[in-house]
XYZ file of C-alpha atoms in Angstrom:
359
model
C 0.000 0.000 0.000
C 1.383 3.386 -1.006
C -0.025 6.839 -0.272
C -0.644 8.353 -3.686
C -2.280 11.758 -3.240
C -3.599 14.180 -0.648
C -6.223 16.852 -1.273
C -6.847 19.429 1.473
C -9.702 21.898 1.484
C -10.247 24.660 4.068
C -8.048 23.098 6.759
C -5.714 25.205 8.976
C -3.390 27.120 6.595
C -4.625 25.292 3.485
C -7.436 26.713 1.380
C -7.427 24.230 -1.487
C -4.323 22.224 -2.329
C -3.721 18.882 -4.019
C -0.374 17.096 -3.827
C 0.629 14.073 -5.883
C 2.948 12.110 -3.598
C 6.058 10.112 -4.334
C 6.061 6.388 -3.591
C 9.577 6.704 -2.135
C 10.945 9.685 -0.192
C 8.883 12.882 0.029
C 10.863 15.931 1.201
C 8.821 18.975 2.235
C 10.476 22.365 2.631
C 9.091 25.850 3.097
C 9.021 28.837 5.396
C 7.546 28.624 8.884
C 3.764 28.723 8.802
C 3.318 27.042 5.423
C 1.800 23.880 6.913
C 4.594 21.300 6.708
C 3.897 19.758 10.118
C 0.130 19.942 9.575
C 0.555 18.066 6.320
C 2.595 15.330 8.004
C 0.033 15.016 10.798
C -2.804 14.660 8.297
C -0.969 11.855 6.507
C -0.431 10.157 9.859
C -3.887 10.789 11.304
C -5.961 9.801 8.264
C -4.632 6.291 7.949
C -5.822 2.697 8.068
C -5.117 1.663 11.641
C -6.179 -1.995 11.574
C -8.602 -4.021 9.508
C -11.076 -3.971 12.395
C -10.643 -0.262 13.100
C -9.990 1.465 9.817
C -9.300 4.967 11.139
C -9.265 7.120 14.240
C -12.606 8.701 15.137
C -11.221 12.226 15.296
C -7.973 14.096 14.821
C -8.608 17.644 16.096
C -7.718 17.225 19.772
C -5.491 14.117 19.499
C -3.218 15.536 16.794
C -3.745 19.305 16.771
C -4.716 19.984 20.400
C -7.426 22.323 19.162
C -11.196 22.423 19.014
C -12.450 21.268 15.655
C -13.868 24.626 14.558
C -10.460 26.300 14.937
C -9.042 24.052 12.219
C -11.311 25.550 9.570
C -9.629 27.855 7.056
C -12.683 30.001 6.452
C -13.373 32.813 8.898
C -16.989 33.031 7.734
C -17.490 29.270 8.061
C -19.061 29.064 4.649
C -20.747 25.799 3.821
C -19.436 24.216 0.650
C -19.559 21.016 -1.327
C -16.776 18.481 -1.565
C -15.045 17.060 -4.608
C -15.879 13.464 -3.752
C -19.217 11.741 -3.947
C -20.985 11.030 -0.694
C -19.730 13.915 1.454
C -22.471 15.922 3.146
C -23.383 19.271 1.583
C -22.936 20.902 4.993
C -19.225 20.223 4.757
C -16.861 23.008 5.789
C -13.437 21.324 5.533
C -12.328 18.106 3.881
C -9.150 16.082 3.461
C -8.909 13.119 1.111
C -5.998 10.688 0.968
C -5.802 8.278 -1.957
C -3.891 4.999 -2.010
C -2.511 2.767 -4.719
C -1.551 -0.895 -4.767
C -4.303 -1.489 -2.245
C -7.929 -2.552 -2.139
C -8.510 0.594 -0.085
C -8.938 3.416 -2.591
C -9.178 6.433 -0.299
C -9.913 7.784 3.163
C -11.818 11.029 3.633
C -11.884 13.230 6.701
C -14.325 16.091 6.935
C -15.422 18.817 9.339
C -19.152 19.255 9.056
C -21.784 21.598 10.440
C -24.796 20.226 12.264
C -27.500 22.840 11.538
C -31.247 23.208 11.160
C -31.380 25.684 8.293
C -29.192 27.373 5.704
C -28.821 30.697 7.498
C -25.708 30.187 9.612
C -26.113 33.584 11.286
C -29.398 32.551 12.899
C -28.463 29.152 14.297
C -26.170 27.675 16.864
C -23.456 25.934 14.883
C -21.962 22.659 16.099
C -19.054 21.062 14.295
C -18.352 17.387 14.079
C -15.713 15.261 12.445
C -16.474 12.451 10.041
C -14.456 9.779 8.265
C -15.422 7.862 5.158
C -13.624 5.377 2.995
C -14.004 3.961 -0.485
C -12.860 0.539 -1.595
C -12.615 -2.751 0.222
C -11.056 -3.116 3.621
C -7.364 -3.966 3.225
C -6.285 -7.478 4.159
C -3.407 -6.005 6.135
C -2.441 -2.511 7.174
C 1.046 -1.008 7.096
C 2.861 0.268 10.152
C 2.762 4.066 10.331
C 5.479 5.686 12.438
C 5.640 9.426 13.185
C 8.679 10.975 14.887
C 7.840 14.500 16.144
C 10.299 17.366 15.900
C 10.882 17.430 19.659
C 12.687 14.506 21.265
C 10.454 12.864 23.884
C 11.981 9.496 24.766
C 14.122 11.046 27.513
C 10.843 11.994 29.271
C 9.070 8.713 28.661
C 8.852 7.282 32.172
C 5.328 7.678 33.477
C 4.137 9.742 30.527
C 1.867 7.019 29.164
C 0.287 6.516 32.588
C -0.268 10.261 32.925
C -1.813 10.421 29.478
C -4.264 7.633 30.309
C -5.475 9.491 33.387
C -5.099 13.201 32.654
C -5.398 15.619 29.754
C -1.720 16.390 29.332
C -0.460 18.928 26.744
C 1.114 16.428 24.331
C -0.423 15.492 21.037
C -0.918 11.899 19.979
C 2.327 11.707 18.002
C 4.389 11.967 21.211
C 2.361 9.290 22.985
C 2.457 7.009 19.951
C 6.227 7.239 19.507
C 6.848 6.266 23.126
C 4.443 3.348 22.748
C 6.234 2.244 19.570
C 9.666 2.504 21.203
C 8.510 0.435 24.182
C 7.366 -2.459 21.997
C 9.432 -5.672 22.163
C 12.109 -6.226 19.571
C 11.133 -8.023 16.378
C 12.095 -11.669 15.987
C 13.226 -11.221 12.408
C 14.809 -8.195 10.724
C 15.903 -7.861 7.102
C 19.583 -7.864 6.175
C 19.321 -4.273 4.961
C 17.865 -3.196 8.304
C 20.640 -5.021 10.165
C 23.203 -3.035 8.176
C 21.438 0.212 9.067
C 21.407 -0.797 12.737
C 25.167 -1.361 12.601
C 25.693 2.116 11.123
C 23.540 3.755 13.798
C 25.236 1.742 16.570
C 28.542 3.169 15.379
C 27.143 6.700 15.647
C 25.634 6.359 19.138
C 28.343 4.035 20.458
C 26.087 1.113 21.313
C 22.454 0.068 21.231
C 19.238 1.176 22.934
C 17.501 -0.605 25.797
C 14.299 0.088 27.699
C 14.187 -0.752 31.401
C 11.069 0.019 33.447
C 10.040 2.846 31.136
C 13.483 4.457 31.008
C 15.575 4.393 27.829
C 19.342 4.005 27.837
C 22.110 3.888 25.283
C 23.966 0.730 26.224
C 27.591 1.573 25.485
C 30.677 -0.622 25.772
C 31.492 0.214 29.372
C 28.269 1.658 30.808
C 24.641 2.583 30.173
C 23.856 6.245 29.545
C 20.375 7.578 30.277
C 18.734 9.185 27.272
C 18.371 12.458 29.159
C 22.167 12.639 29.575
C 22.957 12.048 25.920
C 23.175 14.706 23.229
C 19.809 15.259 21.549
C 21.172 14.586 18.076
C 22.394 11.171 19.220
C 19.045 10.529 20.916
C 17.380 10.967 17.528
C 19.596 8.292 16.025
C 18.970 6.137 19.093
C 15.205 6.388 18.640
C 15.545 5.438 14.982
C 17.659 2.415 16.016
C 14.932 1.277 18.445
C 12.114 1.641 15.921
C 14.009 -0.395 13.327
C 14.922 -2.997 15.955
C 11.242 -3.273 16.880
C 10.398 -4.073 13.247
C 8.277 -0.962 12.662
C 10.265 0.446 9.730
C 10.298 -2.373 7.204
C 9.117 -3.011 3.667
C 5.598 -1.669 3.117
C 5.615 0.662 6.133
C 5.098 4.428 6.211
C 7.695 6.508 8.051
C 7.066 10.191 8.873
C 9.748 12.360 10.471
C 9.293 16.033 11.313
C 12.594 17.952 11.147
C 15.002 14.996 11.386
C 17.923 17.406 10.989
C 17.134 19.418 14.141
C 19.989 19.265 16.694
C 21.986 16.835 14.551
C 25.602 17.777 13.894
C 25.964 18.740 10.207
C 28.735 16.178 9.759
C 26.170 13.408 10.410
C 23.679 14.619 7.783
C 25.330 12.693 4.907
C 24.988 9.485 6.947
C 21.385 10.305 7.805
C 20.604 10.840 4.119
C 22.186 7.483 3.218
C 20.141 5.745 5.937
C 16.891 7.222 4.609
C 17.788 6.220 1.051
C 18.586 2.668 2.191
C 15.236 2.465 3.988
C 13.439 3.659 0.843
C 15.133 0.960 -1.241
C 13.663 -1.587 1.170
C 10.174 -0.375 0.283
C 9.527 2.147 3.075
C 7.545 5.216 2.018
C 9.073 8.217 3.768
C 7.785 11.720 4.487
C 10.039 14.355 6.058
C 9.852 18.092 6.660
C 13.146 19.942 6.880
C 14.767 23.370 6.944
C 18.175 21.902 6.134
C 19.697 22.658 2.753
C 22.379 20.046 3.413
C 19.992 17.171 4.185
C 17.829 17.893 1.146
C 20.866 18.226 -1.095
C 22.484 15.047 0.217
C 19.284 13.131 -0.543
C 19.484 14.434 -4.091
C 23.227 13.794 -4.379
C 23.349 10.254 -2.960
C 20.260 8.763 -4.586
C 20.706 6.324 -7.455
C 18.485 4.832 -10.143
C 16.866 2.522 -7.571
C 15.754 5.414 -5.368
C 12.618 7.486 -5.803
C 12.868 10.954 -4.224
C 10.624 13.977 -4.672
C 10.988 17.523 -3.325
C 8.047 19.765 -2.446
C 8.213 23.445 -1.611
C 5.247 24.900 0.266
C 5.033 28.665 -0.181
C 2.531 31.441 0.456
C 1.115 33.883 -2.066
C -1.816 36.211 -1.345
C -2.453 34.439 1.957
C -2.850 31.065 0.247
C -0.498 28.068 0.351
C 0.750 26.560 -2.898
C 3.111 23.690 -3.650
C 5.876 23.273 -6.195
C 7.184 19.763 -6.942
C 10.499 18.877 -8.551
C 12.684 15.794 -8.761
C 15.691 18.030 -8.083
C 15.894 20.173 -4.966
C 17.718 23.010 -6.712
C 14.938 23.446 -9.272
C 12.232 24.290 -6.758
C 10.822 27.773 -7.224
C 10.309 30.181 -4.310
C 12.756 28.048 -2.339
C 13.429 29.990 0.875
C 16.244 27.632 1.937
C 18.285 28.291 -1.194
C 17.352 31.988 -1.198
C 18.671 32.417 2.355
C 21.935 30.704 1.412
C 22.353 33.084 -1.526
C 21.638 36.023 0.786
C 24.340 34.822 3.159
C 26.793 34.435 0.277
C 26.097 38.005 -0.863
C 26.570 39.281 2.685
C 29.941 37.521 2.870
C 31.036 39.082 -0.426
C 29.927 42.522 0.740
C 31.792 42.136 4.032
C 34.977 41.213 2.153
C 34.656 44.241 -0.119
C 33.854 46.567 2.768
C 36.125 45.893 5.759
C 35.033 48.960 7.744
C 33.369 46.637 10.251
C 36.850 45.630 11.463
C 37.244 49.045 13.081
C 34.131 48.634 15.246
């Protein structure tokens, strides 16, 4: 099962956008506020969970920590019609995700208005979330794994118990990643995954163990608590644990928000090679990044057996658009490249004008 397309209408920063997705690695770039994280959360939230439970009942509070009506990108809350057959005419927002190589054709999430008449100014408006699907139930469902931008494993002890009892200020992606990391190790792992584990073990200096809800990097001479390790190494450690648990294998979907954050730039080439190796194994990958180096390394190191696509989300006239290219450097309105050029020009100007040295 591969995610083929996403169409978003009137949701958070998106007014109406359709994105044809790559079956391999999807790299999303763009300025802050262009919806990269929201896009990743939608891909994660609107997913087949199991054959018995096809999708989550709602995504507003679990994933966005917001009341459903605040997710609507329409200040007047206009009622519209959807592009797909079967959606209620009182729809306000809608997201559709299409699949290929699966009996499940699509999943649709919508925010609807429960109203008694057509004059929205004269009625009390209640919003509700709805999911629909087209196609047959899939015989099996892929593992979806979402790594949030902020590292959370160092705070894992007791967090799941707190979440079960109280309304804590963490969205579902943080709870899910701890749950995934605490799973037992898989009995069988592919040879390609074993090679990746060896590479990561070399970076972090050992392997990762979970003892009574605490995570450690088990090094040659001692165990180091996650909270005492550098955050960049913790990110690699989490990836090691997820692969060891068998969650990132052929046919799975892997979503990582800002994998480059707090990682030493010298490790970005290795990170790019790991992602490319995972994609060759049949993992569909979605990442959002602000790193020119990571995006460029993915372009540089890929070969004919890799499928990589680059997407730039940008804003014009208060609306979000997307530009897709197979080559990172060909993206238009690319703020990452533009900022690098600006820095280069500033360096040239500082060389030509050395008056600053007298300050």
